[in-house]
Coordinates of C-alpha atoms and ligand atoms in Angstrom, one line a residue:
X1 CA -3.2 1.7 22.9
X2 CA -2.8 3.1 19.4
X3 CA -6.6 3.2 18.6
X4 CA -9.4 4.6 20.7
X5 CA -11.5 1.4 20.9
X6 CA -10.2 -2.1 21.5
X7 CA -11.5 -4.9 19.3
X8 CA -11.2 -8.6 19.4
X9 CA -9.2 -10.1 16.6
X10 CA -9.0 -13.4 14.7
X11 CA -6.0 -13.9 12.5
X12 CA -6.4 -16.8 10.0
X13 CA -5.6 -18.0 6.5
X14 CA -7.7 -19.4 3.7
X15 CA -5.6 -21.6 1.3
X16 CA -2.0 -21.1 0.3
X17 CA 0.2 -20.8 -2.7
X18 CA 3.7 -21.9 -3.4
X19 CA 6.7 -19.8 -4.3
X20 CA 10.5 -20.4 -4.2
X21 CA 11.7 -18.7 -1.1
X22 CA 14.4 -16.6 -2.8
X23 CA 11.8 -14.6 -4.6
X24 CA 10.3 -13.2 -1.4
X25 CA 13.4 -13.0 0.9
X26 CA 16.9 -11.8 0.0
X27 CA 19.2 -14.8 0.2
X28 CA 16.3 -17.2 0.6
X29 CA 16.5 -20.8 -0.6
X30 CA 15.5 -22.3 -3.9
X31 CA 13.1 -24.7 -2.3
X32 CA 9.4 -23.9 -2.7
X33 CA 7.8 -22.4 0.4
X34 CA 4.1 -22.3 1.3
X35 CA 2.6 -18.8 1.6
X36 CA -0.7 -18.9 3.5
X37 CA -3.4 -16.5 2.2
X38 CA -4.0 -14.6 5.4
X39 CA -7.1 -12.7 6.4
X40 CA -8.3 -11.3 9.7
X41 CA -11.7 -11.0 11.3
X42 CA -12.1 -7.9 13.6
X43 CA -14.9 -8.3 16.1
X44 CA -16.4 -4.8 16.6
X45 CA -18.8 -4.1 19.4
X46 CA -21.2 -2.1 17.2
X47 CA -20.5 -3.2 13.6
X48 CA -20.0 -6.9 14.3
X49 CA -17.5 -9.0 12.4
X50 CA -15.4 -7.1 9.9
X51 CA -13.0 -8.8 7.5
X52 CA -9.6 -7.6 6.6
X53 CA -9.1 -9.4 3.2
X54 CA -10.7 -12.7 2.4
X55 CA -8.1 -15.3 1.3
X56 CA -8.7 -17.7 -1.6
X57 CA -12.0 -19.3 -2.5
X58 CA -12.9 -22.1 -5.0
X59 CA -13.8 -19.4 -7.5
X60 CA -10.1 -18.9 -8.0
X61 CA -9.9 -22.1 -9.9
X62 CA -12.9 -21.3 -12.1
X63 CA -11.6 -17.9 -12.8
X64 CA -8.2 -19.2 -13.8
X65 CA -9.5 -22.2 -15.9
X66 CA -8.6 -20.6 -19.2
X67 CA -6.0 -18.3 -20.7
X68 CA -4.9 -15.7 -20.1
X69 CA -6.0 -16.0 -16.4
X70 CA -4.6 -19.5 -16.3
X71 CA -1.1 -17.9 -16.4
X72 CA -1.7 -16.7 -12.8
X73 CA -2.1 -20.2 -11.5
X74 CA 0.8 -21.6 -13.4
X75 CA 3.0 -18.9 -11.8
X76 CA 1.7 -19.3 -8.3
X77 CA 0.2 -22.8 -7.8
X78 CA -2.7 -22.6 -5.3
X79 CA -3.8 -25.1 -2.8
X80 CA -7.3 -24.8 -1.5
X81 CA -10.1 -27.0 -0.3
X82 CA -13.7 -25.8 0.2
X83 CA -13.4 -26.1 4.0
X84 CA -10.4 -23.8 3.9
X85 CA -12.5 -20.8 2.9
X86 CA -12.8 -17.9 5.3
X87 CA -16.6 -18.2 5.1
X88 CA -16.5 -21.9 6.2
X89 CA -14.0 -21.2 9.0
X90 CA -16.1 -18.3 10.3
X91 CA -19.2 -20.4 10.1
X92 CA -17.4 -22.9 12.5
X93 CA -16.8 -20.0 14.9
X94 CA -20.5 -19.1 14.8
X95 CA -20.3 -16.2 12.3
X96 CA -22.6 -16.5 9.3
X97 CA -21.5 -14.9 6.0
X98 CA -24.6 -12.7 6.2
X99 CA -23.4 -11.2 9.5
X100 CA -20.4 -9.6 7.9
X101 CA -21.2 -6.0 7.1
X102 CA -17.9 -4.6 6.2
X103 CA -14.9 -6.0 4.3
X104 CA -11.7 -4.0 4.2
X105 CA -9.6 -4.9 1.1
X106 CA -6.0 -4.2 1.5
X107 CA -5.5 -4.4 -2.3
X108 CA -6.9 -6.3 -5.2
X109 CA -4.7 -9.3 -5.7
X110 CA -6.6 -12.5 -6.1
X111 CA -5.5 -14.0 -2.8
X112 CA -6.9 -11.0 -0.9
X113 CA -10.3 -10.6 -2.8
X114 CA -10.8 -14.3 -3.5
X115 CA -13.7 -14.8 -1.0
X116 CA -15.4 -11.4 -1.6
X117 CA -18.5 -12.9 -3.1
X118 CA -19.2 -15.1 -0.1
X119 CA -20.7 -12.2 1.9
X120 CA -24.0 -10.9 0.5
X121 CA -24.5 -8.1 2.9
X122 CA -20.9 -6.8 3.1
X123 CA -19.8 -3.4 2.0
X124 CA -16.3 -3.0 0.7
X125 CA -13.8 -0.5 2.1
X126 CA -10.5 0.2 0.2
X127 CA -8.4 3.0 -1.0
X128 CA -10.0 4.4 -4.1
X129 CA -6.7 4.5 -6.0
X130 CA -6.1 0.8 -5.3
X131 CA -9.2 -0.1 -7.4
X132 CA -8.7 2.6 -9.9
X133 CA -5.3 1.1 -10.7
X134 CA -6.7 -2.3 -11.8
X135 CA -10.3 -1.9 -12.8
X136 CA -9.7 -0.6 -16.4
X137 CA -6.8 -2.9 -17.2
X138 CA -7.1 -5.2 -20.3
X139 CA -7.2 -9.0 -20.1
X140 CA -3.4 -9.5 -20.0
X141 CA -2.5 -6.5 -18.0
X142 CA -5.0 -7.6 -15.4
X143 CA -3.3 -11.0 -15.0
X144 CA 0.1 -9.3 -14.7
X145 CA -1.4 -7.1 -11.9
X146 CA -2.7 -10.2 -10.1
X147 CA -6.3 -9.0 -10.5
X148 CA -9.2 -11.4 -11.5
X149 CA -12.3 -9.2 -11.6
X150 CA -14.7 -12.2 -11.6
X151 CA -13.8 -12.7 -7.9
X152 CA -15.7 -9.5 -7.1
X153 CA -19.5 -9.6 -6.8
X154 CA -21.4 -8.1 -9.7
X155 CA -22.7 -5.3 -7.6
X156 CA -19.3 -4.5 -6.2
X157 CA -19.4 -0.8 -7.2
X158 CA -22.8 -0.2 -5.4
X159 CA -21.6 -2.0 -2.3
X160 CA -18.3 -0.1 -2.2
X161 CA -17.2 2.6 0.3
X162 CA -13.9 3.7 -1.3
X163 CA -11.7 6.0 0.8
X164 CA -9.8 8.9 -0.6
X165 CA -7.4 11.3 1.1
X166 CA -9.9 14.1 1.4
X167 CA -13.2 12.3 1.4
X168 CA -15.5 10.8 3.8
X169 CA -16.6 7.2 3.4
X170 CA -20.1 7.1 2.0
X171 CA -22.6 6.0 4.7
X172 CA -20.0 6.0 7.5
X173 CA -19.1 9.0 9.5
X174 CA -15.4 8.7 8.6
X175 CA -12.8 11.2 7.7
X176 CA -9.1 11.1 7.1
X177 CA -8.6 12.6 10.5
X178 CA -6.9 10.3 13.0
X179 CA -8.5 9.3 16.2
X180 CA -7.7 11.5 19.2
X181 CA -5.7 8.8 20.9
X182 CA -3.7 8.3 17.8
X183 CA -2.9 12.0 17.3
X184 CA -1.8 12.1 21.0
X185 CA 0.5 9.2 20.5
X186 CA 2.5 11.0 17.8
X187 CA 5.8 12.1 19.2
X188 CA 8.6 13.8 17.4
X189 CA 10.2 11.2 15.2
X190 CA 7.1 9.2 14.8
X191 CA 7.2 7.5 11.4
X192 CA 3.7 8.6 10.4
X193 CA 2.0 12.0 10.4
X194 CA -1.6 12.2 11.7
X195 CA -2.7 13.3 8.2
X196 CA -1.6 10.1 6.7
X197 CA -3.9 8.0 8.8
X198 CA -7.5 7.0 7.7
X199 CA -10.0 6.4 10.5
X200 CA -12.0 3.9 8.5
X201 CA -15.1 3.5 10.7
X202 CA -15.1 7.0 12.1
X203 CA -14.8 5.8 15.7
X204 CA -11.0 5.5 15.9
X205 CA -11.1 1.7 16.0
X206 CA -9.6 0.8 12.7
X207 CA -6.8 3.1 11.4
X208 CA -5.5 2.6 7.9
X209 CA -2.2 3.7 6.4
X210 CA -1.2 3.6 2.8
X211 CA 1.6 1.1 2.1
X212 CA 1.9 1.3 -1.7
X213 CA 4.7 -0.5 -3.6
X214 CA 3.6 -4.1 -3.6
X215 CA 0.4 -2.9 -5.1
X216 CA -0.7 0.7 -5.9
X217 CA -2.9 2.1 -3.1
X218 CA -2.4 -0.9 -0.7
X219 CA -3.4 -0.2 2.9
X220 CA -2.5 -1.7 6.2
X221 CA -4.6 -1.2 9.3
X222 CA -3.8 -0.6 12.9
X223 CA -6.1 -2.3 15.4
X224 CA -5.8 -2.8 19.1
X225 CA -7.1 -5.4 21.4
X226 CA -7.1 -4.7 25.1
X227 CA -3.7 -6.3 25.4
X228 CA -1.8 -5.4 22.3
X229 CA -1.5 -3.2 19.2
X230 CA -1.4 -4.8 15.8
X231 CA -0.5 -3.6 12.3
X232 CA -2.1 -5.9 9.7
X233 CA 0.4 -4.8 7.0
X234 CA -0.9 -6.9 4.1
X235 CA 1.9 -7.6 1.6
X236 CA 4.3 -4.8 2.6
X237 CA 6.6 -7.8 3.4
X238 CA 5.9 -11.4 2.7
X239 CA 7.3 -12.7 6.0
X240 CA 8.2 -11.4 9.4
X241 CA 11.8 -12.5 8.7
X242 CA 12.0 -10.0 5.9
X243 CA 11.8 -7.0 8.3
X244 CA 13.3 -8.7 11.4
X245 CA 16.4 -9.6 9.4
X246 CA 16.1 -6.6 7.1
X247 CA 15.9 -8.8 4.0
X248 CA 13.8 -7.3 1.3
X249 CA 12.7 -9.5 -1.6
X250 CA 14.8 -10.4 -4.6
X251 CA 14.9 -7.8 -7.3
X252 CA 13.0 -10.2 -9.6
X253 CA 10.0 -9.8 -7.4
X254 CA 9.9 -6.3 -8.7
X255 CA 8.2 -7.8 -11.7
X256 CA 5.0 -8.2 -9.8
X257 CA 5.3 -5.0 -7.7
X258 CA 3.5 -1.8 -8.7
X259 CA 6.5 0.4 -7.8
X260 CA 10.0 -0.5 -6.5
X261 CA 10.6 2.9 -4.9
X262 CA 7.3 2.9 -3.1
X263 CA 8.0 -0.6 -2.0
X264 CA 11.3 0.4 -0.5
X265 CA 9.6 3.4 1.2
X266 CA 6.9 1.2 2.7
X267 CA 9.5 -1.4 3.8
X268 CA 11.4 1.4 5.6
X269 CA 8.2 2.7 7.1
X270 CA 7.6 -0.7 8.6
X271 CA 11.1 -0.8 10.1
X272 CA 10.6 2.7 11.5
X273 CA 7.2 1.8 13.0
X274 CA 8.8 -1.2 14.7
X275 CA 11.6 0.9 16.1
X276 CA 9.1 3.6 17.3
X277 CA 6.8 1.1 18.9
X278 CA 8.7 -2.2 19.7
X279 CA 5.5 -3.8 21.2
X280 CA 3.6 -3.4 17.9
X281 CA 2.6 -6.8 16.5
X282 CA 3.2 -6.6 12.8
X283 CA 1.2 -9.2 10.8
X284 CA 2.1 -9.7 7.2
X285 CA -0.7 -11.5 5.2
X286 CA 1.5 -14.4 4.1
X287 CA 3.7 -15.0 7.1
X288 CA 3.7 -18.5 8.7
X289 CA 5.4 -17.2 11.8
X290 CA 2.8 -14.6 12.5
X291 CA 0.0 -17.2 12.0
X292 CA 1.8 -19.6 14.3
X293 CA 2.1 -16.9 17.0
X294 CA -1.2 -15.2 16.8
X295 CA -3.4 -17.3 14.5
X296 CA -5.3 -19.4 17.1
X297 CA -8.3 -18.5 19.1
X298 CA -9.6 -15.0 19.6
X299 CA -7.1 -12.3 20.5
X300 CA -8.4 -10.0 23.3
Ligands
ZN401 ZN1 -0.6 -9.0 -3.0

């Protein structure tokens, strides 16, 4: 097991957008493909339900009703009904929005932070530079960066627990030091060094790694259930096919990336992780195959 505490895991999606496939997959077709807005709910024995991203919410439509934000929805048409929200789905599973105490934000694109306001008691965990990269942008630059600040709660700053390389997370006994089990699993040739792993909750249960490129400061998290290890890799790739078949996105997709070189590095890191740990279940946020494989029930 890659982490020191197994969790239970739910992998779901809340709404979807439509893109031509060629944009996200080298040699992909012209036809529009649905990209589900994935999120995960980690069931932690002490902290209760913890979200990794939130998917879309109805607020996306309100926030993109007028220009310049409306450009966002012209470029990526979004399909969402109220019952698709993560909050509504969790409610169906017996988890009230008030019960969610932590939300890990992989990055600040609208399809990841869309439901952030639905959880009044949640504190937000993210890499500090991911927010720093978008929070001061002007009206147009924000849209180009895929960031709609109105999706975040008004008291976002007070409820935030940003992570930086050297720092501890406020309120949580967390450091950038990896869990003992993780450190022990590093062998020569492992594609990550222990120093590059963030122990988000301080108990070794949720281990984050930076995967910049798609967005500055984007993180993925390693979590383990009793049966399997998972890497929730956010948007490092858009689909499992991209890394299974070694097909990175079309260069035009670079327009919406924060850094092409970083993207390439993160893509290669994913390949290396897969080679290093073939049993690792890599879950991209927008991958239909991953959702079909692991998106039902509770993974234990
Ligand atoms: Zn994104």
